[in-house]
Amino acid sequence: MSVTETRIVTRRLREHPDAHTLERYLATGGYEALRRALQMTPDAVRDEQVTASGLRGRGGAGFGTGQKWSFLPAGVHPRYLVVNGDEGEPCTFKDHMLIEGDPHQIVEGAAIAAYAIGAHHAFCYVRGEFALGIERLERAVAEAYDAGFLGRDVCGSGYDLEMVVHPGAGAYVAGDETGLLSSLEGGRAMPRIKPPFPAVQGLYAAPTVVNNVETVATLPHIILMGGDAYARLGVGRSTGTRIFSVSGHVRRPGNYEVELGITFRDLIEGLAGGVRDGKRMKFFIPGGASSPWLLPDHLDEPLDMDHVTQNLRTMLGSGAVMVFDEDTDPALVAWRLARFFAHESCGKCTPCREGSDWLEKVLFRIAHGRGRPEDLDLMLSFGQTIVPDLDRTPFNQTTICALGPSTMSPVVSLDRWFRDEILERCGADRRRIPVVPA
Amino acid sequence: MPYTPENRERALRIIARYPERRSALLPLLHLAQDQDGWLSPDAMAEIAELLGIEPVEVLGVASFYTMYKRDRPRRLVVSVCTNVSCLVNGAGQVHEAVAEAFAADDEILVEEVECLAACDAAPVLQVNYEFHPVAGPEAAVALVEEYRRGDRTARGVSGGRALR
Ligand SMILES: Cc1cc2nc3c(=O)[nH]c(=O)nc-3n(C[C@H](O)[C@H](O)[C@H](O)COP(=O)(O)O)c2cc1C
Ligand code: SF4
């Protein structure tokens, strides 16, 4: 198989072990994109470059970046840019690599984004456990100030920008944009109901854009190659490249930056070397713990965000691909993910707080040989208090943030692909037990 | 314990970076925990005073986040990931072995944590937020032992060491 990576965002850090230093960054074309962007009008950066590139957010939801920026109400100041480096979605490890490996790229990308939206204050919220990443990003910000890429009169353009690196402290739900803003304001990272969306009322109730680290790190390249040229990469409305974090039972786990549109097989077998130890694959999770699972039958499907959502009833989410071999117990994986969600639920919404705990307990007993015949249907039944219609993709929800519905992904996956196996283990016959209507 | 004069200076510098003081709360908690190995009631009271909020508000926020330790000071915090990619690569045994080996040592906290975003190196653990891929339970115990003996030094126990 001859599939190769298309390294744009990861190129510098792959080629240079010292890619995190300002010297290397400048020697490899760094901050040239910022200079060019500052010669355009902010609207031109947004419309002719970023919107034209078709770039969609790499944080999970895949929302159009230029479009999101256009929601900021005109003339309302101050306004803020917040870069989301909280990366807590299980088995996603791309932002961690970008922050440690090429921090100036994030500083430059954030400066371009801030200029385009007219913000003079930007915050990079970095997961607290990334001690080295925080240190390197802090250093990069300090160097950028000294070199005139941040602070007063950036590159002599008359544009001012302050940038602050902010450490998180261990809470997955702080990755949700409204949870993140609450955390950045010095509160518990509890999400709040939308609307108002952050674009209208975000940090300190001012208009705010929240963008993922990888999204922001892509911006300098869009400016350098041109939005139209970037849009020619990829497939359909999934333009450009994305970094996929492949882990689990594969020969070569790692981050792979590929052009969107290649297949799961190209990624998992071609790049990550396929399942190790001569075993076969049992299932894989295509887009982080929040995404419903897929089977080896789906390996020839393309990495196309819309296709995966519309036709495969799951999502590319955060780009975390977890691969499990034939000896894996799917109930054990489902239970561990349920435990994760139960632990991380912030507790604000009753269906999520209580439901995630229930799911964890029922899955625990299934995974540990004490499942009851009705257990799978029991979970599908009470799960409808969180996700009223389990057949819809993406899930609808009764909760404030998307953590609630995510708790149902492992359960729905067991039901879709391993129903017989689970029922057999729980000693049930194959009849569906009538489900109480939600 | 209160901040040392030097850390109090740093705290004031951190506060000055934000449009609103309260935003400095998480970094200030990291700074205190790095200094003392935990968040003492005194430290939280001082932070409340610096930010102009009530101590109970500081406690309410600190208790929400897993990185903040409020029971007693520790020298080493060992965080073993047991989420799925680590789990299928033997993390359960790693956690068990490390927890057992250092159970009697009051200065070492061994905790099971959620995904640490380093799954290509699974199983992984952190000692005072420094990442280590580990080959298996014995290697993990040997590694923590090196820290315990002081053959390896770790910086503060809150990952906040980088804060200017
Ligand atoms: C529970 C939860 C956790 C999330 N965690 C992250 C995260 O760690 N990083 C991230 O960029 N987005 C995360 N998101 C998505 C953010 O809310 C937001 O959509 C994203 O940061 C926007 O950036 P983008 O448009 O560039 O993708 C999370 C969402 C939810 C509901
Ligand atoms: S869905 Fe869960 S995590 Fe999200 S706000 Fe509600 S209780 Fe909190």
XYZ file of C-alpha atoms in Angstrom, chain A residues 80 87 90-93 96 121 123 127-132 135 138 164-171 173 183-189 204 247-249 253-254 276 322 324 333 336-337 339-340 343-344, chain B residues 17-20 22-27 30 59-61 63-68 82-85 87-89 112-121 126 128-131 155 158-159 161-164:
98
model
C -11.691 37.768 22.406
C -7.537 17.966 24.452
C -9.885 9.848 25.017
C -7.219 8.689 22.592
C -6.793 12.074 20.896
C -3.167 13.191 21.090
C -0.514 17.693 22.626
C -6.587 39.802 23.478
C -5.952 33.224 25.359
C -4.691 21.199 29.420
C -3.026 21.389 32.842
C -1.377 17.993 32.570
C 0.681 19.180 29.570
C 3.422 20.659 31.754
C 6.056 20.629 29.019
C 6.263 25.637 29.290
C 4.740 30.171 27.310
C -1.882 34.704 27.499
C -1.250 31.001 28.035
C -3.731 29.654 30.558
C -3.376 26.273 32.278
C -6.354 24.002 32.841
C -6.457 21.734 35.879
C -7.956 18.384 34.932
C -11.531 18.381 33.650
C -15.707 19.098 30.269
C -12.978 27.883 33.597
C -11.033 30.756 32.065
C -13.135 33.180 34.095
C -11.945 31.391 37.229
C -14.982 29.184 37.775
C -15.919 25.538 37.639
C -15.806 24.315 34.061
C -16.667 38.196 30.204
C -3.856 3.915 18.789
C -4.805 0.601 20.334
C -3.770 -2.729 18.839
C 0.397 3.864 16.697
C 0.867 7.576 16.112
C -0.382 -6.294 15.327
C -8.859 3.406 18.254
C -9.188 -3.264 18.789
C -14.161 -1.127 26.360
C -14.227 1.875 30.590
C -15.543 4.622 28.350
C -16.634 5.176 33.517
C -14.821 8.028 31.835
C -16.334 10.621 36.062
C -16.240 13.671 33.816
C -2.218 39.499 32.644
C -5.986 39.163 32.791
C -8.704 41.710 32.062
C -10.485 40.427 35.194
C -10.631 36.203 38.969
C -9.360 34.615 35.743
C -6.035 34.130 37.531
C -7.588 31.608 39.908
C -6.471 28.380 38.228
C -2.878 29.522 37.649
C -1.149 25.707 40.479
C -12.487 25.853 47.503
C -15.561 25.397 45.328
C -13.484 25.812 42.190
C -12.606 20.858 44.290
C -13.945 20.658 40.732
C -10.587 19.875 39.122
C -8.707 16.600 39.502
C -5.214 18.105 39.537
C -5.718 20.006 42.773
C -6.095 3.457 32.420
C -8.313 4.667 29.605
C -8.866 2.297 26.715
C -5.686 2.533 24.627
C -5.993 -0.464 29.132
C -5.563 -2.789 26.158
C -1.812 -2.324 26.487
C -5.594 6.340 38.193
C -6.318 9.052 35.643
C -8.175 9.518 32.395
C -6.544 9.641 28.988
C -3.321 11.667 29.089
C -3.191 12.230 25.324
C -0.070 10.176 24.708
C -1.687 6.967 23.434
C 0.974 6.248 20.820
C 3.266 5.381 23.748
C 3.222 10.811 34.593
C 4.714 15.146 38.656
C 3.278 15.705 35.193
C 6.376 14.497 33.348
C 5.408 11.904 30.751
C 9.711 19.755 39.412
C 1.105 20.877 39.752
C 2.493 21.269 36.287
C 6.245 25.236 36.901
C 6.262 27.069 33.613
C 4.262 30.052 34.736
C 6.241 33.217 34.337
